[in-house]
C-alpha atoms as a PDB file:
ATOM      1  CA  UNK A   1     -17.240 -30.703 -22.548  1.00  0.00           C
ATOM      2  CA  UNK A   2     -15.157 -33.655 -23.181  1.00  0.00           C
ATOM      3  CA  UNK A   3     -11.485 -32.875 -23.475  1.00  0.00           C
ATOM      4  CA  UNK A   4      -8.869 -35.642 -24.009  1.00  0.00           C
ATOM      5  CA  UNK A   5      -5.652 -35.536 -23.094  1.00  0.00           C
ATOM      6  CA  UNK A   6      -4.140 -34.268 -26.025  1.00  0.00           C
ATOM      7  CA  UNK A   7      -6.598 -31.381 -25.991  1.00  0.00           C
ATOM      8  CA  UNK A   8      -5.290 -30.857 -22.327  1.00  0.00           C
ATOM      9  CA  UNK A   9      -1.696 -31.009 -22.730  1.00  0.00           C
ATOM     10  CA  UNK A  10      -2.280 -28.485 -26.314  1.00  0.00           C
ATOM     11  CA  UNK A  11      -4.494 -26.065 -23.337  1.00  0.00           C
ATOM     12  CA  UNK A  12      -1.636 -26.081 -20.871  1.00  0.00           C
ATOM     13  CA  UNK A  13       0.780 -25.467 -23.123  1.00  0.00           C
ATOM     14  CA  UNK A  14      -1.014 -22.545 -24.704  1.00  0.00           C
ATOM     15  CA  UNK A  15      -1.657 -21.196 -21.411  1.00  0.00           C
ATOM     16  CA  UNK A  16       2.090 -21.433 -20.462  1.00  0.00           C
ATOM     17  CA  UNK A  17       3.501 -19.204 -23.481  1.00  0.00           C
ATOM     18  CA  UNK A  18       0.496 -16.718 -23.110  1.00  0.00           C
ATOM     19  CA  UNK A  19       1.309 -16.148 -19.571  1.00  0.00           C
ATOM     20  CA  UNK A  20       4.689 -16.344 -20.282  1.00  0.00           C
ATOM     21  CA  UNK A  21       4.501 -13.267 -23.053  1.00  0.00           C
ATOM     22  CA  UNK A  22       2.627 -11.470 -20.180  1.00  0.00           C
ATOM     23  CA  UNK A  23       4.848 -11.705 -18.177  1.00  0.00           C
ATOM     24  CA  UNK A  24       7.908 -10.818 -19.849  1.00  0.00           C
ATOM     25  CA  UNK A  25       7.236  -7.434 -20.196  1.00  0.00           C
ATOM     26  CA  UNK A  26       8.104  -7.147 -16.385  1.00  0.00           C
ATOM     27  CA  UNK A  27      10.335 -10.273 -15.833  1.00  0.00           C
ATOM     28  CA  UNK A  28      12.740  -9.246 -13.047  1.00  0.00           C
ATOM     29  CA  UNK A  29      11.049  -6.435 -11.593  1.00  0.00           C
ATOM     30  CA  UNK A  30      10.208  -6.150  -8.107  1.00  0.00           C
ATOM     31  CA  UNK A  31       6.369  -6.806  -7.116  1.00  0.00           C
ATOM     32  CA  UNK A  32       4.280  -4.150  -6.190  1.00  0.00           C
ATOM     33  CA  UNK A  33       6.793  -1.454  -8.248  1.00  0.00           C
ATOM     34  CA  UNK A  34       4.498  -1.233 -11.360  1.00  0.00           C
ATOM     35  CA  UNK A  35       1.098  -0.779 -12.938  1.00  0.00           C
ATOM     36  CA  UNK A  36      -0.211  -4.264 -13.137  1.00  0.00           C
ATOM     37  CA  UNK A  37      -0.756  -5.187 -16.944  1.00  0.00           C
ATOM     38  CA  UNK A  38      -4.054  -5.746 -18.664  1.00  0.00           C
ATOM     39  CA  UNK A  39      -1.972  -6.457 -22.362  1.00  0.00           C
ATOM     40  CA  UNK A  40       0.625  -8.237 -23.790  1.00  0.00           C
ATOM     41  CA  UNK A  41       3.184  -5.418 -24.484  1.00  0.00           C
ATOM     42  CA  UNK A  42       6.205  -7.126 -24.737  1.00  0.00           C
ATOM     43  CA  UNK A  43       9.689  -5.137 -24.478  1.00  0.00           C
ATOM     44  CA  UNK A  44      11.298  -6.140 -20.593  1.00  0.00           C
ATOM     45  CA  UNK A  45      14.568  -6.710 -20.533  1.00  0.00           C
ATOM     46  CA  UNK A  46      14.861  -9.316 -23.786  1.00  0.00           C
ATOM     47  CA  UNK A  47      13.091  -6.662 -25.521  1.00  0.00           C
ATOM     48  CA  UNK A  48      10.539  -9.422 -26.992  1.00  0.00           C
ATOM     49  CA  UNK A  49       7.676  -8.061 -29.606  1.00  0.00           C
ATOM     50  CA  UNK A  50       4.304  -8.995 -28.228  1.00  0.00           C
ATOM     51  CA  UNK A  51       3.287 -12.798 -27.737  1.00  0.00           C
ATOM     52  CA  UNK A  52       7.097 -13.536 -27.957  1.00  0.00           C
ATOM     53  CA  UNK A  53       8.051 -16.222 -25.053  1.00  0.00           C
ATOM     54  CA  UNK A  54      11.201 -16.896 -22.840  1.00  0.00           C
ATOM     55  CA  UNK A  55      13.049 -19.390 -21.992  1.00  0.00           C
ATOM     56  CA  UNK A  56      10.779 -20.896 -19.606  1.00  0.00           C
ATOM     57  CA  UNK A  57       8.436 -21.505 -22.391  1.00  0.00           C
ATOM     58  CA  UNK A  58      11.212 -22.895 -24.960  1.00  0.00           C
ATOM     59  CA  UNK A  59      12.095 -25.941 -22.280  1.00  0.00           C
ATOM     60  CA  UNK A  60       8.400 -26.451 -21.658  1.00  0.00           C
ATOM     61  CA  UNK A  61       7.855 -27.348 -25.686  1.00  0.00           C
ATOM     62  CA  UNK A  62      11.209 -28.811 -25.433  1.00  0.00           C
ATOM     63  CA  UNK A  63       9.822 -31.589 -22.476  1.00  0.00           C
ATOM     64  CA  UNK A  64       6.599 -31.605 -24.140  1.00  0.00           C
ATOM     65  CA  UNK A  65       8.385 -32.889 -27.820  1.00  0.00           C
ATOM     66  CA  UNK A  66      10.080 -35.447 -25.743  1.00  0.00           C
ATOM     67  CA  UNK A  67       7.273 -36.643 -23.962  1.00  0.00           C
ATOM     68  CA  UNK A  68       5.168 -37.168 -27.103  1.00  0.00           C
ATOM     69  CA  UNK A  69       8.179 -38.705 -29.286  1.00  0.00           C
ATOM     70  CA  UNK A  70       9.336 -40.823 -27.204  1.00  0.00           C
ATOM     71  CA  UNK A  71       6.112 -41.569 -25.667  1.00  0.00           C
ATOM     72  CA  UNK A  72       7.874 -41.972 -22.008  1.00  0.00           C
ATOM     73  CA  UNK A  73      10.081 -39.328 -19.750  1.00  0.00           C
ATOM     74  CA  UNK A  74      13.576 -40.327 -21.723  1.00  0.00           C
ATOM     75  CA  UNK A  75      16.011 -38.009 -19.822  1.00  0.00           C
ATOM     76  CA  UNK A  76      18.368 -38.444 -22.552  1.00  0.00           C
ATOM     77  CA  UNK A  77      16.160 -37.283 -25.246  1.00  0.00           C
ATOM     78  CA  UNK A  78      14.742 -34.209 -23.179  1.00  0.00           C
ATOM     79  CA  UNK A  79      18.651 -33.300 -22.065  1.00  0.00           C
ATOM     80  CA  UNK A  80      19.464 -33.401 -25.985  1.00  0.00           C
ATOM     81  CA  UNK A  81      16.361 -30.953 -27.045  1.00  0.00           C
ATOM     82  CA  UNK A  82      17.753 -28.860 -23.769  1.00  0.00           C
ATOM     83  CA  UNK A  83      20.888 -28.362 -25.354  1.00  0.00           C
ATOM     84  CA  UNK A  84      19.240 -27.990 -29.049  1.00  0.00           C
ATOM     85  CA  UNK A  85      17.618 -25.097 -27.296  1.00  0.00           C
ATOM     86  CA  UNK A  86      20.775 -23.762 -25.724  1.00  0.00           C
ATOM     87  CA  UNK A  87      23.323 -24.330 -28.600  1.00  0.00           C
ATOM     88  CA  UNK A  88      20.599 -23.157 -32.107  1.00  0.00           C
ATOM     89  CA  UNK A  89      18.070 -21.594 -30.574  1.00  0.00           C
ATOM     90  CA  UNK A  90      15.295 -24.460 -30.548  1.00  0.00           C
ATOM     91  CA  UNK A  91      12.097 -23.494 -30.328  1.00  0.00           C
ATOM     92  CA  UNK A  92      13.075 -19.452 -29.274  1.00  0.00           C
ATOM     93  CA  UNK A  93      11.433 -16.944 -30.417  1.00  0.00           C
ATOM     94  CA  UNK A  94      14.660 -15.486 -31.443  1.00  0.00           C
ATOM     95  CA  UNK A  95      16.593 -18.225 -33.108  1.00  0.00           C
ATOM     96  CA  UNK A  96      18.883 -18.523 -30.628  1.00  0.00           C
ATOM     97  CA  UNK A  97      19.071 -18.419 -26.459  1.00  0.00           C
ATOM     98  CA  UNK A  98      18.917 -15.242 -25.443  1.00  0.00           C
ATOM     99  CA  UNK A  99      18.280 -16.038 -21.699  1.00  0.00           C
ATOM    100  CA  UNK A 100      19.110 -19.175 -19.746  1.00  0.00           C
ATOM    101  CA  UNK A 101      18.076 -19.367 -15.734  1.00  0.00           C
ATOM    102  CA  UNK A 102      20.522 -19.599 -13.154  1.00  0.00           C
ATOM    103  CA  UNK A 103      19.154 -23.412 -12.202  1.00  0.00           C
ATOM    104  CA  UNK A 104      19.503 -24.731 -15.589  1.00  0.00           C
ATOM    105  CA  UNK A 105      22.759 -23.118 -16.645  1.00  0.00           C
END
């Protein structure tokens, strides 16, 4: 099998917001105080539908728009789709930032 690099990048980034809708469903809770999953459920605490991402997956496609735009890291242009996200909801599932980390706020 002979994957390029966009291939890659499209691979990683799928695997990001599938593990990412996984893992919602318990985001926050304490390890080892529930049934591990074998679904995507959704629900947690942003009360997502299944396959619906967070945040972390939002910046991710975010960096990654950047990165192929501008064809470089330009930490202008990936601070300006940051705050896109932040400020309309770019690239949430929601339409609008419904959860920020404590690092990036």
């Amino acid at each position: 099998m002979d994957l390029n690099l966009q291939d890659r990048a499209r691979g990683a980034l799928l695997g990001l917001a599938t593990g990412d809708a996984l893992g919602t469903t318990l985001e926050f809770t304490r390890p080892g105080s529930f049934t591990p999953l074998t679904d995507i459920t959704g629900g947690g605490p942003f009360d997502l539908a299944p396959g619906e991402w967070t945040d972390d997956t939002s910046m991710a496609l975010c960096l990654a728009e950047s990165l192929v735009q501008c064809g470089t890291f330009d930490a202008h242009d990936q601070m300006r789709r940051y705050l896109r996200w932040y400020r309309e909801g770019y690239y949430s599932v929601k339409g609008h930032c419904f959860d920020i980390g404590g690092a990036t706020a």
